Coordinates of C-alpha atoms and ligand atoms in Angstrom, one line a residue:
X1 CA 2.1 -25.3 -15.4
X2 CA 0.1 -22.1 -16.7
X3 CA 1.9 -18.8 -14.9
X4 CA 2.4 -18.2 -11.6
X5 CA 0.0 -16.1 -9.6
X6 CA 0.6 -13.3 -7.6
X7 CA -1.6 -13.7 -3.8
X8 CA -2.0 -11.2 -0.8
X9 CA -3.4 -12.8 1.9
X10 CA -4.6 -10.7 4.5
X11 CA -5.6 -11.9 8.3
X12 CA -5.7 -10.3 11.4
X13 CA -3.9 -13.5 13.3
X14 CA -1.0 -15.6 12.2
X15 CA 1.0 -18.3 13.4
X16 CA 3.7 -18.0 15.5
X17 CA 3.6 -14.6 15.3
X18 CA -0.1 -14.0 17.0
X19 CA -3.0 -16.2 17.3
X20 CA -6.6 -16.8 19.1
X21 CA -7.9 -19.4 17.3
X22 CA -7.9 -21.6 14.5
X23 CA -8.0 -18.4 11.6
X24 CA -3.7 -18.3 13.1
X25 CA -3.3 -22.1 11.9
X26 CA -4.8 -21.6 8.3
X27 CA -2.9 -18.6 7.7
X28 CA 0.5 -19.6 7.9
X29 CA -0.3 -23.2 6.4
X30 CA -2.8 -22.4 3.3
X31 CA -0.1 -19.6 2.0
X32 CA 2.8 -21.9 2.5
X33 CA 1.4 -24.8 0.8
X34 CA 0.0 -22.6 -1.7
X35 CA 3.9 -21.6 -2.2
X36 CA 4.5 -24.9 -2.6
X37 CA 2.1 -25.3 -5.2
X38 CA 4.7 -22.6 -7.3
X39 CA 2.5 -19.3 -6.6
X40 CA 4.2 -16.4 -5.0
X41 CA 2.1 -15.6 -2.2
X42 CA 2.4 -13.0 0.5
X43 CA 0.8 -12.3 4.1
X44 CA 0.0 -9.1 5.6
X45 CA -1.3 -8.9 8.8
X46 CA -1.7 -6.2 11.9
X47 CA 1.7 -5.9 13.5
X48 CA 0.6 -5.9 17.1
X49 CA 2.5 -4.7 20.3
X50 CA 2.9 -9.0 21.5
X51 CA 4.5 -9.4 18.7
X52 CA 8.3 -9.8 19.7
X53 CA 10.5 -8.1 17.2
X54 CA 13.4 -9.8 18.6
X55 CA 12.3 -13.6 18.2
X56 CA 10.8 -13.1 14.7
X57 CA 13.6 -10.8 13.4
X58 CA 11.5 -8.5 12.7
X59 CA 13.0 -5.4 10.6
X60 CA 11.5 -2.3 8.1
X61 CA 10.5 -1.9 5.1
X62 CA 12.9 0.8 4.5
X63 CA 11.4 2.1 1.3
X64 CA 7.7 2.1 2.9
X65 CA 8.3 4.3 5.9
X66 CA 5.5 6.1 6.9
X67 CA 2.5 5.8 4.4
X68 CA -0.5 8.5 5.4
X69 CA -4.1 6.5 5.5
X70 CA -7.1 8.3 6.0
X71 CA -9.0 7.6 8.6
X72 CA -11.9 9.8 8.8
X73 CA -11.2 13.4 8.8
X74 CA -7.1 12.2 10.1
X75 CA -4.4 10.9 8.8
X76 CA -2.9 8.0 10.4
X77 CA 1.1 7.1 9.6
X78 CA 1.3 3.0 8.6
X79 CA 5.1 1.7 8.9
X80 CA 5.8 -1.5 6.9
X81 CA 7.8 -3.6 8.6
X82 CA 8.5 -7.6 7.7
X83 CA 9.2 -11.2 8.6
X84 CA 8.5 -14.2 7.2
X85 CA 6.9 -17.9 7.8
X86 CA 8.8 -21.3 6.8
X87 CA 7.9 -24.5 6.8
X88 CA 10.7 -27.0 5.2
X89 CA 9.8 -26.8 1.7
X90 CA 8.5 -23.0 1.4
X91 CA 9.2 -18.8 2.7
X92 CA 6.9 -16.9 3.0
X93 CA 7.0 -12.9 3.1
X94 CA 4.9 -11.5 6.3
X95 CA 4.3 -7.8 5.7
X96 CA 3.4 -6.4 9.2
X97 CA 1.5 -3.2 9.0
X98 CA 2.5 -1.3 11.5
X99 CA 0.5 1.8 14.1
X100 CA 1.5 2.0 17.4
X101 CA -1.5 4.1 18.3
X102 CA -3.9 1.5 16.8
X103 CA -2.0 -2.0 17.5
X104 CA 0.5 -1.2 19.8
X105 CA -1.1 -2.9 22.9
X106 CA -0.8 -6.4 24.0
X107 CA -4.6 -7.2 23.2
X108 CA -6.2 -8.3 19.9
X109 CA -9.8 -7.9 19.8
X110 CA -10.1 -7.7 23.3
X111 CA -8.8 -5.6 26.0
X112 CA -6.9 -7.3 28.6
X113 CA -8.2 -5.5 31.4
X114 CA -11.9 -4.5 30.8
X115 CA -12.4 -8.2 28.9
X116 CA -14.4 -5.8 26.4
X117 CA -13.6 -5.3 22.7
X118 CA -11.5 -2.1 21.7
X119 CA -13.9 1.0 21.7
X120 CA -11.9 1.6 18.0
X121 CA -11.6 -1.7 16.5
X122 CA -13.7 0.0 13.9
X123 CA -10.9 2.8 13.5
X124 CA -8.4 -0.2 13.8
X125 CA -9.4 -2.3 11.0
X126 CA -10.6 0.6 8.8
X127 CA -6.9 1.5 9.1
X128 CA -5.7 -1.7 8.2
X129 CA -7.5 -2.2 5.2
X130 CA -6.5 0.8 3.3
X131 CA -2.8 0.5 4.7
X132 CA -2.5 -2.7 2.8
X133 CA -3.8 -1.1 -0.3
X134 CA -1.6 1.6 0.0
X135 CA 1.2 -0.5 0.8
X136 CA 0.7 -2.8 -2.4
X137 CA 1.5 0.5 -4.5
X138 CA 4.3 1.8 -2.7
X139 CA 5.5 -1.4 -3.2
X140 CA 5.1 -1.8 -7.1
X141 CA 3.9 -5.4 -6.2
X142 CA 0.4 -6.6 -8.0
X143 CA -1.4 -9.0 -6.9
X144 CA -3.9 -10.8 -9.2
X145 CA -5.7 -12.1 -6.4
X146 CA -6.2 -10.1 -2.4
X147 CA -7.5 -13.1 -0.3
X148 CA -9.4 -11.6 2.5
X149 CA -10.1 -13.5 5.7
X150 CA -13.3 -13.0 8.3
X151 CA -14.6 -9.3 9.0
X152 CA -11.5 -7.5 10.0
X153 CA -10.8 -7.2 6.4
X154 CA -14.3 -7.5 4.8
X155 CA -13.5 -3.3 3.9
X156 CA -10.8 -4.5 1.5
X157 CA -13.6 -6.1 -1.1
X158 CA -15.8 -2.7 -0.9
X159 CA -12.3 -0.5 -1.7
X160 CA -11.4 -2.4 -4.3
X161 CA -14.8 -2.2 -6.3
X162 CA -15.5 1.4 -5.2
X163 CA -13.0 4.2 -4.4
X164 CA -9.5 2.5 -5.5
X165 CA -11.6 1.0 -8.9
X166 CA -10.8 3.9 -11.1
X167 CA -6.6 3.6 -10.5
X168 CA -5.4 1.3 -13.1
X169 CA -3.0 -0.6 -10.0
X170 CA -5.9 -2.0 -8.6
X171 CA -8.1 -2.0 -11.4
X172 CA -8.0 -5.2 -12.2
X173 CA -7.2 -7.1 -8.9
X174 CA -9.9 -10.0 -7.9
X175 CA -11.0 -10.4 -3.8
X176 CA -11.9 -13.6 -2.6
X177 CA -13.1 -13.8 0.9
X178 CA -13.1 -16.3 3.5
X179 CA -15.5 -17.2 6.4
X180 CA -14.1 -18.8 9.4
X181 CA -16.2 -17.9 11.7
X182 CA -19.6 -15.8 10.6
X183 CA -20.9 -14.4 14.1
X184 CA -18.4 -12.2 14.4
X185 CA -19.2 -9.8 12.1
X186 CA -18.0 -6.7 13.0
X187 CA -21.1 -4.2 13.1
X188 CA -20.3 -0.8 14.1
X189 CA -23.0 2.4 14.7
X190 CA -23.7 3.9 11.1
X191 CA -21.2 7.0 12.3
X192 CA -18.2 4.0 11.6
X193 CA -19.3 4.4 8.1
X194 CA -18.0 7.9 7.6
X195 CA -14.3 7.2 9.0
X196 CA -14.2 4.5 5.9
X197 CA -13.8 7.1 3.4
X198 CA -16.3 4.9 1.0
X199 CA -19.1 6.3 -0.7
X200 CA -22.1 6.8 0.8
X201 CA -23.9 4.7 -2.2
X202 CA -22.6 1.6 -0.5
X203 CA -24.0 2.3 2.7
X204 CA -27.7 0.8 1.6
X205 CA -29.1 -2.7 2.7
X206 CA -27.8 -4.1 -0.6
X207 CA -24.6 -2.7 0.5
X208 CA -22.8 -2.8 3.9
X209 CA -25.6 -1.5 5.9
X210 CA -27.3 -4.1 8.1
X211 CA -30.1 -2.5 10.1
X212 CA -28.6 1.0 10.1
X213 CA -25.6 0.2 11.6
X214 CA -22.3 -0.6 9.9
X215 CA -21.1 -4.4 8.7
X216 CA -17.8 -5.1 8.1
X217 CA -18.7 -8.3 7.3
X218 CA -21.5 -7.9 5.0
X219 CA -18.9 -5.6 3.1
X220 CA -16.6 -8.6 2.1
X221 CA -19.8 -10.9 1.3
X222 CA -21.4 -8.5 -0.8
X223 CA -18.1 -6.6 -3.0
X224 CA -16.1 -9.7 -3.1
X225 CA -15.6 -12.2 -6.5
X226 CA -16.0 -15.0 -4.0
X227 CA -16.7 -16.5 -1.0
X228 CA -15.7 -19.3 0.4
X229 CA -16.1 -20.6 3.9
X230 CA -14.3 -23.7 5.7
X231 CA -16.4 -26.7 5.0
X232 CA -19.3 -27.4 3.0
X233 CA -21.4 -28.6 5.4
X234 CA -21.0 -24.9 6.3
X235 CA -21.7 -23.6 3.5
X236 CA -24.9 -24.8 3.2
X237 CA -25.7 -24.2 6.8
X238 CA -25.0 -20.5 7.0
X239 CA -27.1 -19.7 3.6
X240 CA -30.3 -22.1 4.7
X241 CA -30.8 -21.2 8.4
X242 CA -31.1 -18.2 10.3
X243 CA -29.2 -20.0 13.1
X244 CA -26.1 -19.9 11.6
X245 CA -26.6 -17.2 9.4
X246 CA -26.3 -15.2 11.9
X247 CA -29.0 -12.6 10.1
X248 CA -26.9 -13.0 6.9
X249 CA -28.1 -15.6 5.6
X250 CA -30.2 -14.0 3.0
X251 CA -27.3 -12.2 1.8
X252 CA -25.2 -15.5 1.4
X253 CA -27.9 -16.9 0.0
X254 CA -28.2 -14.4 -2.9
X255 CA -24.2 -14.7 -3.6
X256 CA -25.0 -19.0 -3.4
X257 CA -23.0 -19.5 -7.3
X258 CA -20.2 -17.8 -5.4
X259 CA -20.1 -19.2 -2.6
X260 CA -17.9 -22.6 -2.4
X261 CA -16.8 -24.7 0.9
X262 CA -13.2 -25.7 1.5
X263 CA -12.0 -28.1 4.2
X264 CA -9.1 -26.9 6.2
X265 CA -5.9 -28.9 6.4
X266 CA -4.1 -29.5 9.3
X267 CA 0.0 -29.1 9.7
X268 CA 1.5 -32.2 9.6
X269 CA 5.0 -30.6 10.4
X270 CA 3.8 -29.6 13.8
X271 CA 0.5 -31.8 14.4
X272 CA 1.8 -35.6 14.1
X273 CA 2.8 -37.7 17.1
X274 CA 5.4 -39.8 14.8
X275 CA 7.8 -36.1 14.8
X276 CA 6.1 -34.4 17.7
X277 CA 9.0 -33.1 19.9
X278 CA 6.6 -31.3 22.8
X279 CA 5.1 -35.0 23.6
X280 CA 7.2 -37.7 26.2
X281 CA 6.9 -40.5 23.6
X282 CA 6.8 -40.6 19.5
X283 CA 4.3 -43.1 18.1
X284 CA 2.4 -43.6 15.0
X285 CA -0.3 -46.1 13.4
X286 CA 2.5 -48.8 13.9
X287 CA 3.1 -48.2 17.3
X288 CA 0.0 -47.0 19.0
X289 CA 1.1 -48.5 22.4
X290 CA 3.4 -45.5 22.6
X291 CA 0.2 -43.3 23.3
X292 CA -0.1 -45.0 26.7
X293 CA 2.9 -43.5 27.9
X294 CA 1.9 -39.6 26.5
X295 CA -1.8 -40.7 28.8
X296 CA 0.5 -41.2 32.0
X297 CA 2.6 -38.2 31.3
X298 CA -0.8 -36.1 30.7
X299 CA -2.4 -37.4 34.1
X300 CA 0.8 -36.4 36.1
X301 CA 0.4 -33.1 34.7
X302 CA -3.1 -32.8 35.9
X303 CA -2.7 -34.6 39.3
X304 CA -4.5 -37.5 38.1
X305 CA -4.5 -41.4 39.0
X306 CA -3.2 -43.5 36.1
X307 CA -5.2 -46.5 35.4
X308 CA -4.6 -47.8 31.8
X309 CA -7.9 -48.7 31.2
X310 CA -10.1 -45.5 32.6
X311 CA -10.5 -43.9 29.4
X312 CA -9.9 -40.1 29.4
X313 CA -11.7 -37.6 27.9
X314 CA -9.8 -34.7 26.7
X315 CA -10.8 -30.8 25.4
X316 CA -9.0 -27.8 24.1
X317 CA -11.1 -25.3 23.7
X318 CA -11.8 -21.3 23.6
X319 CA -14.5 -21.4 26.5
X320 CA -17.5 -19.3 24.6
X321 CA -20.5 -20.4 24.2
X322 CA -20.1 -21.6 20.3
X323 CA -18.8 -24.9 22.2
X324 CA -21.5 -26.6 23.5
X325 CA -20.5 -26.1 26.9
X326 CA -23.8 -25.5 28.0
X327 CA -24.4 -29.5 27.6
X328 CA -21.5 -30.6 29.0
X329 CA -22.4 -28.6 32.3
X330 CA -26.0 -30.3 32.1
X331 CA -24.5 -34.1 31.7
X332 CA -20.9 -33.3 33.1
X333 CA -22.4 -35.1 36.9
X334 CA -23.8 -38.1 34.6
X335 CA -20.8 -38.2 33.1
X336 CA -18.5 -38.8 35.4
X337 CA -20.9 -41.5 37.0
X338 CA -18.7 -43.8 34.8
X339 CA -15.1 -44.6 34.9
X340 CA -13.6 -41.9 33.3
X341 CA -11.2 -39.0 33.5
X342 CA -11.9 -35.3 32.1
X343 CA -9.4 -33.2 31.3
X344 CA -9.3 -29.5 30.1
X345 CA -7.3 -26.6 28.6
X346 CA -9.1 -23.3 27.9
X347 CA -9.4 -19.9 28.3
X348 CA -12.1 -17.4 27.6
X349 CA -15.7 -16.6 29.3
X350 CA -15.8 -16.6 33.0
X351 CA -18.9 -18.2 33.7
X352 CA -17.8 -21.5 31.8
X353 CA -13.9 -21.3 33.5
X354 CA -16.0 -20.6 37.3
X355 CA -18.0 -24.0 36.1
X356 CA -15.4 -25.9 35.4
X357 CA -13.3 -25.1 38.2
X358 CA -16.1 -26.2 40.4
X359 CA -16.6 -29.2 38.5
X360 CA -12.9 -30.2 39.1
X361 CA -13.4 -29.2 42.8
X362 CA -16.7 -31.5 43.0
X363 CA -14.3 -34.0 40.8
X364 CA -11.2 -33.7 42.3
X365 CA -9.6 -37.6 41.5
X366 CA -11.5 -37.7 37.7
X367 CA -11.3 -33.6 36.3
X368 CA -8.8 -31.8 35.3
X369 CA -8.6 -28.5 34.3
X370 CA -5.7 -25.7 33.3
X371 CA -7.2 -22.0 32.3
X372 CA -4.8 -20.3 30.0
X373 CA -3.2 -20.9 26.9
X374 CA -0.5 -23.9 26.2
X375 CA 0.9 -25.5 22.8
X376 CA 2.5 -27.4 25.0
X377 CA 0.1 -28.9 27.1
X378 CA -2.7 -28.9 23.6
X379 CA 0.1 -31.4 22.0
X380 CA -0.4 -33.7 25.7
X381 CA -3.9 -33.6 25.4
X382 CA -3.7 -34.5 21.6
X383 CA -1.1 -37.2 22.4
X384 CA -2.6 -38.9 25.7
X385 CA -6.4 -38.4 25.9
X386 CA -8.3 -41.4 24.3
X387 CA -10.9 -39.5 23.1
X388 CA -12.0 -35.9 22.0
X389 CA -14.9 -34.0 23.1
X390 CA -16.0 -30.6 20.7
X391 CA -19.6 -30.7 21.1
X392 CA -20.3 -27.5 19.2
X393 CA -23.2 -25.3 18.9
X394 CA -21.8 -24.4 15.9
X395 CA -18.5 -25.4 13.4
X396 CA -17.1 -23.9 10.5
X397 CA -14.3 -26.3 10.1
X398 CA -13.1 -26.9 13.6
X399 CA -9.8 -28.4 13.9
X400 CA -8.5 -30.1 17.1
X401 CA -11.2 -33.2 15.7
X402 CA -8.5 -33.3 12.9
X403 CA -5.6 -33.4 15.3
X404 CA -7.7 -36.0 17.7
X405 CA -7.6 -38.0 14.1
X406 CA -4.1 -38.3 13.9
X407 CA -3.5 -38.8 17.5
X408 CA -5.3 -41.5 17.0
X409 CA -7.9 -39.5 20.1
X410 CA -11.0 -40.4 19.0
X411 CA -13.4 -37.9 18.7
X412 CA -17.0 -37.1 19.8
X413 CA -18.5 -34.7 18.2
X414 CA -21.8 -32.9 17.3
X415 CA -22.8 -33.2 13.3
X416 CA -22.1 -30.2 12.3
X417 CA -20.2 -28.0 10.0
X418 CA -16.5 -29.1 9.4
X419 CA -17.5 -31.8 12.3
X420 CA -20.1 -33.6 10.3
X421 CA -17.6 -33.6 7.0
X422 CA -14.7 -35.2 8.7
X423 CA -15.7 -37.5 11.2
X424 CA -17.6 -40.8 10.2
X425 CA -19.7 -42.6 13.0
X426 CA -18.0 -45.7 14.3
X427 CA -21.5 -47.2 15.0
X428 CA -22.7 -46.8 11.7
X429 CA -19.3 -47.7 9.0
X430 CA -16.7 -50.1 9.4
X431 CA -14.2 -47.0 8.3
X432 CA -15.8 -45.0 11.3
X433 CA -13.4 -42.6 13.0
X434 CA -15.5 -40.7 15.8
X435 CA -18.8 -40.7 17.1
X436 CA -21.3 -38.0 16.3
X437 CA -24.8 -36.6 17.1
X438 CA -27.1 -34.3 15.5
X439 CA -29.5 -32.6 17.8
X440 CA -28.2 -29.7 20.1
X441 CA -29.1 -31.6 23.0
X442 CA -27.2 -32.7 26.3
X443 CA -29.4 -36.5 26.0
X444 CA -27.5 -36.9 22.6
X445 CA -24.3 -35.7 23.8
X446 CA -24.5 -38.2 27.0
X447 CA -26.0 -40.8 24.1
X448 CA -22.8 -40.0 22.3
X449 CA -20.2 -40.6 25.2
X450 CA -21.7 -43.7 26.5
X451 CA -21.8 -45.4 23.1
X452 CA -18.1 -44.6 23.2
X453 CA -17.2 -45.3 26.4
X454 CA -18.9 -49.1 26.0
X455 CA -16.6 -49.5 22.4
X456 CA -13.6 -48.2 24.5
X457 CA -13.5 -51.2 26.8
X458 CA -13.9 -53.7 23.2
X459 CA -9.8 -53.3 22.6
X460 CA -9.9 -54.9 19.2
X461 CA -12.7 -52.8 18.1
X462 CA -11.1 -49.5 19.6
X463 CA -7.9 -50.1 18.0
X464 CA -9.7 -50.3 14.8
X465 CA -11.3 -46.9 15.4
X466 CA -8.2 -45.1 16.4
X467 CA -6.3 -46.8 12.9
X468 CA -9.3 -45.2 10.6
X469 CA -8.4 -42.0 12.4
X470 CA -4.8 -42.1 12.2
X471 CA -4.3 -43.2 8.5
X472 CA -6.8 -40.2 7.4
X473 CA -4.9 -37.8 5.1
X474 CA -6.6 -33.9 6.3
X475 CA -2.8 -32.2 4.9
X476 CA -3.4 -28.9 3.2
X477 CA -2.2 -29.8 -0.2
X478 CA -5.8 -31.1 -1.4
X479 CA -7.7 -27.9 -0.1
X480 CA -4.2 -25.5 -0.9
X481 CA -5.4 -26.5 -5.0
X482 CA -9.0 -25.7 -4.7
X483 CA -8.2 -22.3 -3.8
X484 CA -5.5 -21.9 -6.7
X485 CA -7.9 -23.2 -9.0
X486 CA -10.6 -21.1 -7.4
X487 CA -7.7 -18.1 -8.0
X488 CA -7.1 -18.9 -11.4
X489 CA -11.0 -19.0 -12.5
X490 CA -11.1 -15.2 -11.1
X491 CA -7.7 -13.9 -12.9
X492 CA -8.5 -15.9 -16.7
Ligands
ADP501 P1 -11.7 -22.0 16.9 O1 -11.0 -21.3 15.8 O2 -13.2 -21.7 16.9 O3 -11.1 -21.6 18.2 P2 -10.6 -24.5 15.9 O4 -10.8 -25.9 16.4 O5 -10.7 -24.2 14.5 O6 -11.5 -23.5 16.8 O7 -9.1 -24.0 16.3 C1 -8.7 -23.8 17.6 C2 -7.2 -23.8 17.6 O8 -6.8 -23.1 18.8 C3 -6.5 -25.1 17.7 O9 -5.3 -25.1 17.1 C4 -6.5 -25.3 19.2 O10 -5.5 -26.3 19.6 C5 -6.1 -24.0 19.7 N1 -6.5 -23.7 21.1 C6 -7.7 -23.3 21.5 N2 -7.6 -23.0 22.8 C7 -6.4 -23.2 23.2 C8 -5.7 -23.1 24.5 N3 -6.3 -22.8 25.6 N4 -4.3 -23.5 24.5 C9 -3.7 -23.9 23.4 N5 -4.3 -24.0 22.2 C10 -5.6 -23.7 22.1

C-alpha cells in the first residue's frame, strides 16, 4: 500500500457522543472504516454541554489549554479536550473543541426553549472553524486532507485558501467537503462576515456572498478541492434544478468536475437483526420467522392488536417538512381504509407531531405514535414493521431505507436522491427490494402503498422481496475507499 494519509474530519454531530440526524451516523462510521482501510484519521467536533464527560471519559488536552481565536474584534479561549470512537476493528481520536460560552448549553442548532436557532450560531461556528486550525498547529499534527462536512464548517475551505494560505503548516493541506443536507445552508446578515476575520475579497457573489448576506455554505462549495455529496442521484439533482439546489445550484453546477456522489454505508455492528441486542428476537435471512416475534413486541409497545397478517407500516423520522409528510396527511384516512397498522417515532415541527397525534386519536386501534427520540424503540420499528415508509420531498442519502433493507422491512419510498439509488421496484425486477414513485404526489404515494399492501398478502412473493433486501451489502467499506482514493487524487 502507497503511505498512509493523514485525515481531519470535522462535523458538528457525532455518534454516541451527539447526534440529530443521519450526518452523527456517517461520522463515526466513514472515519473508522477509513482507519480500517490503514489511514490515520481523526474527528474534531463542537464539545457541547450534553455531552457527558463522565460516560465518554472525556479528559484535556493538557498541552492545548486555552488557545485565543478571533472572533471579530474578541478573543474567544478554545480548550481541547478528547475521547475517542471504536468499533471492533479500529480507535479513533475525537478532538472536542471546547467554549462554554458558545457550546455549553444542552441545544445544538436549536434552542430548547424558544424552538428557534441560536441568535450566534454564526459566532458559534465561526469559532469552531478557526479553533480547529489553530488546534492542528498547537498540535504539530498535519493533515494532508481536512474533510469538512455540511455548512457548520464550510468557513474551514475559505481559511485554508485565504488568510492561513501563506503559513507553510497549512500551506499545503487539501479540503474536501461534504453535502448531507444542502438547505441548510447557514446564511447569516452580511455583518456575520466581519466576525470571520477573512478578507473582504471573498465576500463577492463569486465568493461567499449570496444575495448580500453571508453563506457559510457557499464558502465550502466554492474554496474547497472537492465536493462530494451522499448519492449520485443527488448530485445530479442539486446542480440541475433549482428545487434542490436550493438557489445554489448554479454554483454546484460551475464546480460539476469536482463534484462526485458517494453512497453512505450503514453500520453493520449496530444495524443488523442477526447481533441486534436492543430487539426481543435475533433473526437473519435464514430465519425470517423470527421478525414475527420483534412485530408483536413492537405492537405491545404501541398498544396495538397483534394480528399476524395486518401488515404494519412503520416510520422514523425527524418530523420537517423534507419528509413528505404533507402527503401522508392527505392519504393517511385512505390509508387506513385497508388493513393496516401505522406506527411512528419522531420528533421535530409541531404542526406535523399535532397531526399525527390526532391521527392516532381518530385511529386509535391502527396508529401509533411516540414523539421523542429512542434508539431503542428505532431498532423495534426496524425489527417488527413489515414495511418502511420515507416518502421524501427530498433525499441526499437517507438511511433508515437501508436499515428497512436489512430488517428485511421493506421499504416505500419516493425516487429520489439516495432513495432512488438503493431501492429497486419490486413491480418492475425480479431483484426488487422496495417500492418507489417519482412524482411528489399523495395519488402516487397511495399508488405506492396499495401496490404493496396487495404483494404483502402473496407470502411467497413477499418473502422474496424481503430476501433481495436482506442479502444487500450497503457496509461502509465500498464507499470508505472512494473517499481515500478521492483523498489520495488531492494529496499526489
Ligand atoms: P436525516 O439525516 O435527514 O434525519 P437519515 O435517514 O439520513 O435522515 O438519518 C436519520 C437518522 O436519525 C437515522 O439513524 C434514524 O434512525 C435516526 N432518527 C431520526 N429520528 C429519530 C428518532 N425520533 N428517534 C431515534 N432515531 C431517529
Amino acid at each position: 500500500m502507497s503511505k498512509p494519509l493523514n485525515v481531519l474530519f470535522v462535523t458538528s454531530e457525532v455518534e454516541p457522543f451527539i447526534k440529530t440526524g443521519g450526518l452523527a451516523d456517517v461520522s463515526a462510521s466513514l472515519p473508522q472504516t477509513i482507519k480500517e482501510l490503514g489511514h490515520e484519521i481523526r474527528i474534531a467536533a463542537p464539545r457541547y454541554g450534553s455531552i457527558s464527560e463522565r460516560k465518554f471519559k472525556i479528559h484535556d488536552v493538557i498541552r492545548l489549554k486555552e488557545i485565543g481565536v478571533p472572533v471579530g474584534e474578541r478573543v474567544k479561549m478554545a480548550n481541547v479536550n478528547s475521547s475517542f470512537i471504536a468499533n471492533t476493528k479500529a480507535k479513533v481520536q475525537v478532538y472536542f473543541i471546547a467554549n462554554k460560552e458558545f457550546f455549553g448549553r444542552h441545544g445544538i442548532y436549536v434552542s430548547p426553549e424558544t424552538k428557534k436557532d441560536y441568535a450566534d450560531n454564526d459566532e458559534r461556528f465561526i469559532f469552531f472553524s478557526r479553533s480547529v486550525l489553530e488546534t492542528l498547529k498547537r498540535l504539530g499534527w498535519k493533515p494532508d486532507v481536512i474533510h469538512c462536512n455540511d455548512w457548520q464548517t464550510g468557513l474551514i475551505p475559505a481559511y485554508v485558501k485565504t488568510i492561513y494560505s501563506n503559513d507553510p503548516f497549512y500551506k499545503n493541506i487539501k479540503t474536501v467537503f461534504t453535502i448531507h443536507n444542502l438547505a441548510y445552508q447557514g446564511i447569516f446578515p452580511a455583518s456575520s462576515f466581519k466576525k470571520t476575520g477573512l478578507p473582504d475579497s471573498v465576500f463577492t457573489p463569486d465568493g461567499l456572498e449570496f444575495y448580500e448576506k453571508m453563506n457559510f455554505m457557499k464558502a465550502g462549495l466554492v474554496y474547497s478541492d472537492v465536493i462530494t455529496t451522499v448519492s449520485e442521484k443527488y448530485a445530479e439533482e442539486i446542480r440541475t434544478s433549482a428545487e434542490y439546489g436550493c438557489g445554489l445550484e448554479g454554483v454546484i453546477q460551475k464546480r460539476r468536475q469536482h463534484l462526485h456522489g458517494i453512497v453512505n454505508g450503514i453500520d453493520y455492528e449496530i444495524w443488523n437483526p442477526q447481533t441486534d441486542t436492543v430487539i426481543p428476537v435475533r433473526y437473519d435471512v435464514h430465519t425470517i420467522e423470527g421478525k414475527v416475534e420483534n412485530k408483536k413486541a413492537l405492537l405491545k409497545k404501541f398498544n396495538l392488536e397483534f394480528k399476524e397478517h395486518i401488515p404494519v407500516i412503520g416510520m422514523i423520522s425527524r418530523l420537517v417538512d423534507q419528509k413528505g409528510l404533507d402527503l401522508i396527511e392527505e392519504i393517511s384516512d385512505e390509508m387506513l381504509k385497508t388493513d393496516v397498522k401505522f406506527v411512528l417515532l419522531g420528533a421535530g415541527e409541531k404542526q406535523y407531531q399535532d397531526f399525527f397525534e390526532s391521527l392516532h386519536k381518530k385511529h386509535p386501534s391502527k396508529v401509533g405514535v411516540y414523539f421523542g427520540y429512542s434508539e431503542e424503540i428505532a431498532h423495534l420499528i426496524e425489527a417488527g414493521s413489515d414495511m418502511y415508509l420515507m416518502p421524501s420531498k427530498y433525499e441526499p442519502c437517507g438511511l433508515n431505507q437501508l436499515y428497512s433493507l436489512k430488517y428485511g422491512t421493506v421499504p416505500i419510498v419516493r425516487a429520489t436522491g439516495g432513495l432512488e439509488d438503493t431501492i429497486v421496484d419490486a413491480d418492475s425486477a425480479a431483484s426488487g427490494t422496495g417500492f418507489k414513485f417519482k412524482k411528489y404526489d399523495a395519488k402516487e404515494l397511495l399508488k405506492a402503498i396499495h401496490r404493496a399492501l396487495k404483494l404483502y398478502h402473496d407470502h411467497g412473493t413477499w418473502k422474496k422481496i424481503m430476501q433481495n433486501g436482506m442479502v444487500q451489502d450497503f457496509s461502509w467499506e465500498a464507499s470508505a475507499k472512494q473517499y481515500a482514493s478521492l483523498y489520495r487524487t488531492l494529496v499526489k
